[in-house]
Amino acid sequence: MKSLIALIFTFFIASISYCQQSDPAAKKILDAVSAKFKTFKSVQAVFTLSNEDSKGHVLGTKKGTASMKGSRYRISVAGTGQEIFCDGANIWTYDKSANEVTITKPDPSASTISMQKLFTNFYDKDFLYKLNGDKVVNKKAVQEIEMTPVDKTKPFHKVYLLVDKQAKTIYSTRVLDKSGNVVVYTVPNMNGSANLPDNLFVFDKSKYPGVEVIDLR
């Protein structure tokens, strides 16, 4: 579960620069996705998280919800008892089975890919990227972009993005890690004008009676 949490939460804001070897056509699409997301005041989305083997066989699927507002976010994954809150300065990871919450600080240098970066400036200086072409997935016209990390010590070796051609948003992200596992995030739609209060992104201890707090800040 810790690896799942790590995958879902480092993905959100990096300074953008471009490698000369990257595909200008892919860059144009990614720029449009980033520009579209920046027009959203706050976002709510339902996503599907799937695990696959190296042959593409689905090993398990979970659904979740994501709420985002600036550097703040809140993620829940159904069936795991896990919730993650971030107010931009602190991260609370709640485990229902143990009734405990762990508090940490955001780590912008972390080497994993999380959902927040997925929705924003995920194509930073650490990646080379190229456009693989157009596809139709679930009756949606999408464009596939292949991303390869420059740093070979990253825990993953390929990331495949499907961009909704009409909406200019990420439809799915397939992450291939070096152990042979494949994690796929699918976001069929999102609400970019959700009205989200700031306290949504803060863990309220009073709502979790008896919770044990582990402060690692």
Coordinates of C-alpha atoms in Angstrom, one line a residue:
M1 CA 0.0 0.0 0.0
K2 CA 2.9 2.4 0.7
S3 CA 4.0 1.9 -3.0
L4 CA 0.5 2.8 -4.1
I5 CA 0.5 5.9 -2.0
A6 CA 3.9 6.9 -3.4
L7 CA 2.7 6.5 -6.9
I8 CA -0.4 8.5 -6.4
F9 CA 1.3 11.4 -4.6
T10 CA 4.3 13.1 -6.0
F11 CA 2.9 13.9 -9.5
F12 CA 2.0 17.7 -9.2
I13 CA 4.2 20.7 -9.9
A14 CA 7.7 21.0 -11.4
S15 CA 9.5 23.8 -13.3
I16 CA 9.2 23.2 -17.0
S17 CA 12.1 22.9 -19.4
Y18 CA 12.5 21.0 -22.6
C19 CA 15.1 18.6 -24.0
Q20 CA 16.2 19.2 -27.5
Q21 CA 15.7 15.5 -28.3
S22 CA 12.0 15.6 -27.3
D23 CA 9.4 15.7 -30.1
P24 CA 8.1 19.2 -30.8
A25 CA 4.7 17.7 -31.8
A26 CA 4.4 16.0 -28.4
K27 CA 5.5 19.3 -26.7
K28 CA 2.7 21.2 -28.4
I29 CA 0.1 18.8 -27.0
L30 CA 1.6 18.8 -23.5
D31 CA 1.7 22.6 -23.5
A32 CA -2.0 22.6 -24.4
V33 CA -2.8 20.2 -21.6
S34 CA -0.9 22.3 -19.1
A35 CA -2.5 25.5 -20.3
K36 CA -6.0 23.9 -20.0
F37 CA -5.4 22.7 -16.5
K38 CA -4.2 26.1 -15.4
T39 CA -7.6 27.6 -16.3
F40 CA -9.3 25.4 -13.7
K41 CA -9.8 27.1 -10.3
S42 CA -10.3 23.7 -8.6
V43 CA -10.8 20.2 -9.8
Q44 CA -12.8 17.1 -8.9
A45 CA -12.3 13.9 -10.7
V46 CA -13.2 10.2 -10.4
F47 CA -10.3 7.9 -11.5
T48 CA -9.6 4.2 -11.9
L49 CA -6.4 2.7 -10.8
S50 CA -5.5 -0.6 -12.3
N51 CA -2.5 -3.0 -11.9
E52 CA -1.4 -5.1 -14.8
D53 CA 1.2 -7.7 -15.5
S54 CA 3.8 -7.4 -18.3
K55 CA 1.4 -9.0 -20.7
G56 CA -1.4 -6.5 -20.1
H57 CA -3.6 -8.8 -18.0
V58 CA -5.4 -6.8 -15.3
L59 CA -4.6 -8.0 -11.8
G60 CA -6.8 -5.6 -9.9
T61 CA -8.8 -2.4 -10.2
K62 CA -9.7 0.2 -7.7
K63 CA -11.7 3.4 -8.0
G64 CA -11.0 6.7 -6.3
T65 CA -11.7 10.4 -6.1
A66 CA -9.4 13.3 -6.4
S67 CA -9.9 16.9 -5.4
M68 CA -7.3 19.5 -6.2
K69 CA -7.0 23.2 -5.6
G70 CA -3.6 24.8 -6.3
S71 CA -1.0 22.9 -4.4
R72 CA -3.7 21.3 -2.2
Y73 CA -5.2 17.9 -2.9
R74 CA -7.2 15.1 -1.3
I75 CA -7.3 11.6 -2.6
S76 CA -9.4 8.6 -1.6
V77 CA -9.1 5.1 -3.0
A78 CA -12.2 2.9 -2.5
G79 CA -11.7 -0.4 -0.7
T80 CA -8.3 0.5 0.7
G81 CA -9.3 2.5 3.7
Q82 CA -6.7 5.0 2.6
E83 CA -7.1 8.8 2.4
I84 CA -4.5 11.4 1.7
F85 CA -4.8 15.1 2.5
C86 CA -2.4 17.9 1.5
D87 CA -2.8 21.5 2.4
G88 CA 0.3 22.5 0.5
A89 CA 2.5 22.4 3.5
N90 CA 1.7 19.1 5.2
I91 CA 0.6 15.6 4.0
W92 CA -1.7 13.4 6.1
T93 CA -1.9 9.8 5.1
Y94 CA -4.8 8.1 6.9
D95 CA -5.0 4.3 7.3
K96 CA -8.4 3.2 8.4
S97 CA -7.4 -0.4 9.2
A98 CA -4.9 0.8 11.8
N99 CA -6.8 4.0 12.6
E100 CA -3.6 6.0 12.3
V101 CA -2.5 9.0 10.4
T102 CA 1.1 9.8 9.3
I103 CA 2.1 13.4 8.9
T104 CA 4.9 14.3 6.5
K105 CA 6.2 17.2 4.4
P106 CA 5.8 17.3 0.6
D107 CA 9.0 16.2 -1.1
P108 CA 9.3 17.9 -4.5
S109 CA 12.5 15.9 -5.2
A110 CA 10.8 12.5 -4.9
S111 CA 11.5 10.2 -7.9
T112 CA 8.0 8.7 -8.1
I113 CA 5.1 9.7 -10.3
S114 CA 1.9 10.8 -8.5
M115 CA -1.5 11.9 -9.6
Q116 CA -1.0 15.6 -8.9
K117 CA 1.9 15.8 -11.3
L118 CA -0.2 13.8 -13.8
F119 CA -2.6 16.7 -14.0
T120 CA -0.1 19.5 -14.2
N121 CA 3.5 19.9 -15.3
F122 CA 4.5 16.3 -15.5
Y123 CA 6.8 16.7 -18.5
D124 CA 9.8 18.3 -16.8
K125 CA 13.5 18.3 -17.6
D126 CA 13.7 14.7 -16.4
F127 CA 11.8 13.3 -19.4
L128 CA 12.3 12.8 -23.1
Y129 CA 8.9 12.5 -24.9
K130 CA 7.6 11.7 -28.4
L131 CA 4.2 11.5 -30.1
N132 CA 3.2 8.0 -31.0
G133 CA 0.0 9.0 -32.9
D134 CA -3.7 9.0 -32.7
K135 CA -6.0 6.3 -31.3
V136 CA -9.6 5.8 -30.4
V137 CA -10.2 4.4 -26.8
N138 CA -13.7 4.0 -25.5
K139 CA -15.0 6.1 -28.4
K140 CA -12.7 8.9 -27.4
A141 CA -10.1 10.3 -29.9
V142 CA -6.8 10.3 -28.0
Q143 CA -3.2 11.0 -28.7
E144 CA -0.5 8.8 -27.2
I145 CA 2.7 10.3 -25.9
E146 CA 5.6 8.1 -24.8
M147 CA 7.8 9.5 -22.1
T148 CA 11.2 8.1 -21.0
P149 CA 13.1 9.3 -17.9
V150 CA 16.5 10.7 -18.5
D151 CA 17.6 9.5 -15.1
K152 CA 18.0 5.8 -15.3
T153 CA 17.8 5.4 -11.5
K154 CA 14.1 6.2 -11.6
P155 CA 11.9 3.3 -10.4
F156 CA 10.0 3.3 -13.7
H157 CA 11.3 3.2 -17.3
K158 CA 8.4 4.2 -19.4
V159 CA 5.2 6.4 -19.1
Y160 CA 2.5 6.4 -21.8
L161 CA 0.0 9.2 -21.7
L162 CA -3.3 9.3 -23.6
V163 CA -4.5 12.8 -24.1
D164 CA -8.1 13.5 -24.9
K165 CA -7.8 15.2 -28.2
Q166 CA -10.9 17.4 -27.8
A167 CA -10.9 18.2 -24.1
K168 CA -7.1 18.7 -24.0
T169 CA -6.9 16.7 -20.7
I170 CA -5.1 13.5 -19.7
Y171 CA -7.4 10.5 -20.2
S172 CA -5.0 7.9 -18.9
T173 CA -1.4 7.3 -17.8
R174 CA 0.4 4.0 -18.0
V175 CA 3.5 3.7 -15.8
L176 CA 5.9 0.7 -16.4
D177 CA 8.2 0.1 -13.5
K178 CA 11.4 -1.8 -13.5
S179 CA 10.0 -4.7 -11.5
G180 CA 7.6 -5.5 -14.4
N181 CA 4.5 -4.0 -12.8
V182 CA 2.2 -1.7 -14.7
V183 CA 0.0 0.9 -13.1
V184 CA -2.7 2.6 -15.1
Y185 CA -4.6 5.7 -14.1
T186 CA -7.7 6.5 -16.1
V187 CA -9.6 9.7 -15.7
P188 CA -12.7 9.6 -18.0
N189 CA -13.8 13.2 -17.0
M190 CA -13.2 15.9 -14.5
N191 CA -15.0 19.0 -13.2
G192 CA -12.7 22.0 -13.5
S193 CA -15.1 24.4 -11.8
A194 CA -15.8 22.6 -8.5
N195 CA -16.4 24.7 -5.4
L196 CA -13.9 23.2 -2.9
P197 CA -13.5 24.7 0.6
D198 CA -9.9 25.0 1.9
N199 CA -10.7 22.8 5.0
L200 CA -11.4 19.8 2.6
F201 CA -7.6 19.4 2.3
V202 CA -6.8 19.3 6.0
F203 CA -7.1 16.2 8.2
D204 CA -9.6 16.9 11.0
K205 CA -8.6 14.7 13.9
S206 CA -11.9 15.2 15.6
K207 CA -13.7 13.3 12.8
Y208 CA -11.5 10.2 13.5
P209 CA -12.1 9.1 17.2
G210 CA -9.1 7.4 18.7
V211 CA -6.8 8.0 15.7
E212 CA -3.1 7.5 16.4
V213 CA -1.0 10.4 15.0
I214 CA 2.5 9.7 13.8
D215 CA 4.3 13.0 13.1
L216 CA 7.3 12.5 10.8
R217 CA 7.8 16.2 9.9

